[in-house]
Amino acid sequence: MTDARSPFSVPVPASGFPLPASRSPPPASRERTGAQVMCEALLREGVEVMFGIPGGAIMPFYHAMWEYRDCLRHVLCRHEQGAGHAAEGYARSTGRPGVCVATSGPGATNLVTPIANAWMDSTPLVAITGQVSSAVLGKDAFQETDITGITLPITKHNYRVTRADDLPSVFHEAFHIARSGRPGPVLIDVTKDAQQAKVVPDWNVSLNVPGFSRDTGAGMRDAVKQAARLLANASKPLILAGHGVIISGATNELRVFAERTGIPVITTLQGIGAFPEDHPLSIGMPGMHGWVHVNRAIQECDVLINIGARFDDRVTGKASTFAPRARVIHVDIDPAEIGKNVKVAVAIVGDARAALLSLIEETPPRDALVWLQNIRDSQTTHQHRQPYLRRPETTELMPHDVYAALNAALNERGGYRVVTDVGQHQMWAAQLIEWRRPRTHITSGGAGTMGFAVPAAMGAAIAHPDETIWAIVGDGGFQMTNQELATINQEGITNVKVAIVNNGYLGMVRQWQQLFEGKRYSGTPLSGPSFAGLAEAYGLRGFTVDRIEQAHDAIECAWNHDGSAVLDFRVEREANVFPLVPPGSSIGEMITREAAQANG
Amino acid sequence: MEDRPAALNRVLGLLRGRALTVGSIALGESETPGVRRITVVVETPDVQQTIKQLNRLIEVLEVTDVTNAEYVVRETALVKIHAPEPRREEIRTVAEGFGAKIVGISGTTVVFEMTDTPARLGEMIERAKVFGACETMRSGSLAMALGVPLPPTETPAREEAARPWWQADGAC
């Protein structure tokens, strides 16, 4: 676990520290502190690992945590933002709630970004924050912040606990809310005195959320029948599959439904993995950086069934121009998403898997071969032209060379998950890698939080120690959270491989400045350290790659290395992502690479 | 809406977050213990969408749109007027014409109270300004649909001694 090269490595504690007298759970009637109750509550919810940083107001919890460390692992991070994103990576790769812990004041406010990120992407997350003692609440005490007030709009719900007696029911409720229905973040703020108070916990708690569980199954049958009729008669049908399919565990049902009806399948950014891209019915990603043939198909289709996507503006472009000839069927567990951005003909409110099972029963078998062939022809014409081509005067490594090498390695070896950060590299990853399984593509979509990938990859790596977790990041996003490399080292995590697509810019912003702002590169040229050197300084393996012939070998070497690694791919600096739908345009109006080059 | 901490904050925060304008808010207890009723006057381009958003909140038990139903609406206003002795009779007569009543007198000022539809309150206040009203205060509208009462809001049965954790002393 220790790395001899790093002067500040801390040995993982061995038997030198006293362990609790009894390893079995204390008898239910015994009195214990609120902090111990919190630990036991987490164990009862099936939590195995938490990511956090201690501080004054959360010290009692950390004190209690020590006694449970053989069944409840704590990962000390370097910034609470990293802890939050790590919990998200854990949650997105497993489907189970991720847990992060911070102290009051700045510790809590550093969690705001990951909480907002989880809110936008429907990630189940439980954030536990310490709070000052109730005696000084509201008096601007040291490190006091109204974190429950701050996170009101970005949590499904939050709690401020001042009495230890309330802890069992609060924790049970919080986890239920985080993981049920449309998942999302929940925050529990616990005052220091509540953590310290001694109580006999009452575990006999029933859920008390009458305003939450609404039965959404009732009207589904009729809606499904209507949808089935539309689909049976459609000549140009399309399936749009989103994150909801993955959350619902409905990838098999989606495949069965698609094969039964022969309908081509589109996956959104967060739906990637819901349908294997090597399947004959898979046509690709829509929207702002989606493929020409996919966007054109949407604009021509006559019935579009959306399962578990929320018609985000990156997918629809100008919403009023989206799918103008289609009647839209929308399947979503959150009724508030239906009709929010796009008018629907048939609304099916409920769980994606339940809806798909019902649809499979009600929709007669059919095919759409002519339509599919049209789309394929369009794809053949357009898709191969989009990846970036080398400028004649350079021999630099191109981003798409990196992705070609990565894609080959990933699909040859299997046993991987990929976490991407935000920017051009994120779009290339979505476009250029052939994705086949759910929860193997993890990215920050709705919030687009730079710095997400390295800590989230760490969280996924802890959840899946037998797999290799690749983080694909840009040089900008990497520098926002690279301190977590120290955590990776301290925790002895050996299965994270970070690929930095390094172009010395905030690339996506630079691209927009080039295309829309007359190349005014204001605030976008970005310097960085030698990333391989930085990795080595953290006790990891570092590689620098600036020629295409090095790329394959570096990836092989990093993958085989028994330790985490960072690969610095120094790529062509001004490569652009195509196609692109300009903001405010219809998705039918794409800028393609040839068009952009023709315009200079 | 369940009487939970910060529930009102959440409702108002949501309306603000969706960029909707709130005209008035009235909040108080209902016939069911532990459940409060809010009447909110909101400008929204899509009523159904707003209702669905509000329903996502954990504490919100039910949302009813009374705009297009048959409903009763009332609001209370308190108006303080300079009413020196010579004018007092005249002011009182006008007030009684509106159905307002005097609820406080001190020195040269008089405070009137009126409860009626918001429109009528508006008329009364316009009239009061002619007399030099120096302070007006409105409570926000209450609205209730006519007809069969809403079904009793289901809150789970609680034993007499136990209160929900958020209602205990010290909870916030």
mmCIF file of N, CA and C in Angstrom, chain A residues 242-280:
data_model
loop_
_atom_site.group_PDB
_atom_site.id
_atom_site.type_symbol
_atom_site.label_atom_id
_atom_site.label_comp_id
_atom_site.label_asym_id
_atom_site.label_seq_id
_atom_site.Cartn_x
_atom_site.Cartn_y
_atom_site.Cartn_z
ATOM 1 N N GLY A 242 -32.517 6.822 -23.269
ATOM 2 C CA GLY A 242 -31.740 7.691 -22.399
ATOM 3 C C GLY A 242 -31.306 6.999 -21.117
ATOM 4 N N HIS A 243 -30.857 7.816 -20.176
ATOM 5 C CA HIS A 243 -30.312 7.317 -18.921
ATOM 6 C C HIS A 243 -31.323 6.457 -18.173
ATOM 7 N N GLY A 244 -32.587 6.774 -18.319
ATOM 8 C CA GLY A 244 -33.623 6.027 -17.612
ATOM 9 C C GLY A 244 -33.600 4.535 -17.901
ATOM 10 N N VAL A 245 -33.201 4.163 -19.109
ATOM 11 C CA VAL A 245 -33.133 2.736 -19.440
ATOM 12 C C VAL A 245 -32.063 2.059 -18.594
ATOM 13 N N ILE A 246 -30.954 2.755 -18.404
ATOM 14 C CA ILE A 246 -29.850 2.183 -17.623
ATOM 15 C C ILE A 246 -30.212 2.142 -16.142
ATOM 16 N N ILE A 247 -30.790 3.244 -15.645
ATOM 17 C CA ILE A 247 -31.173 3.290 -14.234
ATOM 18 C C ILE A 247 -32.161 2.170 -13.925
ATOM 19 N N SER A 248 -33.060 1.921 -14.870
ATOM 20 C CA SER A 248 -34.096 0.925 -14.653
ATOM 21 C C SER A 248 -33.604 -0.501 -14.881
ATOM 22 N N GLY A 249 -32.376 -0.635 -15.373
ATOM 23 C CA GLY A 249 -31.867 -1.979 -15.655
ATOM 24 C C GLY A 249 -32.621 -2.632 -16.790
ATOM 25 N N ALA A 250 -32.989 -1.837 -17.801
ATOM 26 C CA ALA A 250 -33.891 -2.331 -18.839
ATOM 27 C C ALA A 250 -33.205 -2.581 -20.175
ATOM 28 N N THR A 251 -31.888 -2.793 -20.155
ATOM 29 C CA THR A 251 -31.195 -2.927 -21.443
ATOM 30 C C THR A 251 -31.651 -4.171 -22.211
ATOM 31 N N ASN A 252 -31.899 -5.265 -21.500
ATOM 32 C CA ASN A 252 -32.391 -6.466 -22.194
ATOM 33 C C ASN A 252 -33.751 -6.226 -22.825
ATOM 34 N N GLU A 253 -34.637 -5.608 -22.054
ATOM 35 C CA GLU A 253 -35.981 -5.362 -22.550
ATOM 36 C C GLU A 253 -35.946 -4.416 -23.750
ATOM 37 N N LEU A 254 -35.033 -3.466 -23.705
ATOM 38 C CA LEU A 254 -34.927 -2.549 -24.841
ATOM 39 C C LEU A 254 -34.498 -3.301 -26.090
ATOM 40 N N ARG A 255 -33.557 -4.197 -25.915
ATOM 41 C CA ARG A 255 -33.084 -4.967 -27.072
ATOM 42 C C ARG A 255 -34.210 -5.840 -27.622
ATOM 43 N N VAL A 256 -34.932 -6.504 -26.734
ATOM 44 C CA VAL A 256 -36.025 -7.358 -27.180
ATOM 45 C C VAL A 256 -37.072 -6.534 -27.932
ATOM 46 N N PHE A 257 -37.405 -5.374 -27.372
ATOM 47 C CA PHE A 257 -38.409 -4.521 -27.996
ATOM 48 C C PHE A 257 -37.948 -4.050 -29.364
ATOM 49 N N ALA A 258 -36.695 -3.617 -29.445
ATOM 50 C CA ALA A 258 -36.180 -3.113 -30.719
ATOM 51 C C ALA A 258 -36.160 -4.228 -31.758
ATOM 52 N N GLU A 259 -35.712 -5.391 -31.348
ATOM 53 C CA GLU A 259 -35.645 -6.503 -32.320
ATOM 54 C C GLU A 259 -37.035 -6.940 -32.759
ATOM 55 N N ARG A 260 -37.978 -6.878 -31.841
ATOM 56 C CA ARG A 260 -39.338 -7.284 -32.183
ATOM 57 C C ARG A 260 -39.942 -6.341 -33.218
ATOM 58 N N THR A 261 -39.628 -5.051 -33.072
ATOM 59 C CA THR A 261 -40.263 -4.056 -33.932
ATOM 60 C C THR A 261 -39.361 -3.575 -35.059
ATOM 61 N N GLY A 262 -38.095 -3.954 -35.022
ATOM 62 C CA GLY A 262 -37.172 -3.526 -36.078
ATOM 63 C C GLY A 262 -36.931 -2.025 -36.106
ATOM 64 N N ILE A 263 -37.161 -1.360 -34.992
ATOM 65 C CA ILE A 263 -37.036 0.104 -34.985
ATOM 66 C C ILE A 263 -35.581 0.488 -34.681
ATOM 67 N N PRO A 264 -35.002 1.372 -35.482
ATOM 68 C CA PRO A 264 -33.624 1.812 -35.207
ATOM 69 C C PRO A 264 -33.536 2.538 -33.857
ATOM 70 N N VAL A 265 -32.397 2.378 -33.190
ATOM 71 C CA VAL A 265 -32.238 2.890 -31.829
ATOM 72 C C VAL A 265 -31.157 3.964 -31.765
ATOM 73 N N ILE A 266 -31.543 5.092 -31.167
ATOM 74 C CA ILE A 266 -30.622 6.205 -30.925
ATOM 75 C C ILE A 266 -30.380 6.277 -29.421
ATOM 76 N N THR A 267 -29.142 6.509 -28.990
ATOM 77 C CA THR A 267 -28.902 6.682 -27.553
ATOM 78 C C THR A 267 -28.344 8.076 -27.287
ATOM 79 N N THR A 268 -28.897 8.734 -26.268
ATOM 80 C CA THR A 268 -28.384 10.044 -25.884
ATOM 81 C C THR A 268 -27.030 9.870 -25.195
ATOM 82 N N LEU A 269 -26.403 10.991 -24.833
ATOM 83 C CA LEU A 269 -25.097 10.924 -24.175
ATOM 84 C C LEU A 269 -25.167 10.076 -22.910
ATOM 85 N N GLN A 270 -26.219 10.291 -22.112
ATOM 86 C CA GLN A 270 -26.319 9.533 -20.868
ATOM 87 C C GLN A 270 -26.968 8.176 -21.087
ATOM 88 N N GLY A 271 -27.468 7.963 -22.285
ATOM 89 C CA GLY A 271 -28.044 6.661 -22.605
ATOM 90 C C GLY A 271 -27.049 5.725 -23.260
ATOM 91 N N ILE A 272 -25.844 6.214 -23.484
ATOM 92 C CA ILE A 272 -24.827 5.368 -24.120
ATOM 93 C C ILE A 272 -24.614 4.122 -23.272
ATOM 94 N N GLY A 273 -24.615 2.971 -23.908
ATOM 95 C CA GLY A 273 -24.502 1.714 -23.174
ATOM 96 C C GLY A 273 -25.846 1.049 -22.962
ATOM 97 N N ALA A 274 -26.939 1.805 -23.141
ATOM 98 C CA ALA A 274 -28.263 1.199 -22.979
ATOM 99 C C ALA A 274 -28.543 0.216 -24.125
ATOM 100 N N PHE A 275 -27.856 0.437 -25.249
ATOM 101 C CA PHE A 275 -28.061 -0.418 -26.410
ATOM 102 C C PHE A 275 -26.702 -0.603 -27.058
ATOM 103 N N PRO A 276 -26.311 -1.839 -27.330
ATOM 104 C CA PRO A 276 -24.953 -2.055 -27.828
ATOM 105 C C PRO A 276 -24.766 -1.459 -29.218
ATOM 106 N N GLU A 277 -23.635 -0.749 -29.396
ATOM 107 C CA GLU A 277 -23.457 -0.045 -30.659
ATOM 108 C C GLU A 277 -23.010 -0.943 -31.796
ATOM 109 N N ASP A 278 -22.704 -2.204 -31.483
ATOM 110 C CA ASP A 278 -22.387 -3.120 -32.575
ATOM 111 C C ASP A 278 -23.625 -3.917 -33.004
ATOM 112 N N HIS A 279 -24.787 -3.493 -32.524
ATOM 113 C CA HIS A 279 -26.034 -4.153 -32.894
ATOM 114 C C HIS A 279 -26.520 -3.573 -34.220
ATOM 115 N N PRO A 280 -27.097 -4.394 -35.093
ATOM 116 C CA PRO A 280 -27.530 -3.882 -36.405
ATOM 117 C C PRO A 280 -28.554 -2.743 -36.334
#
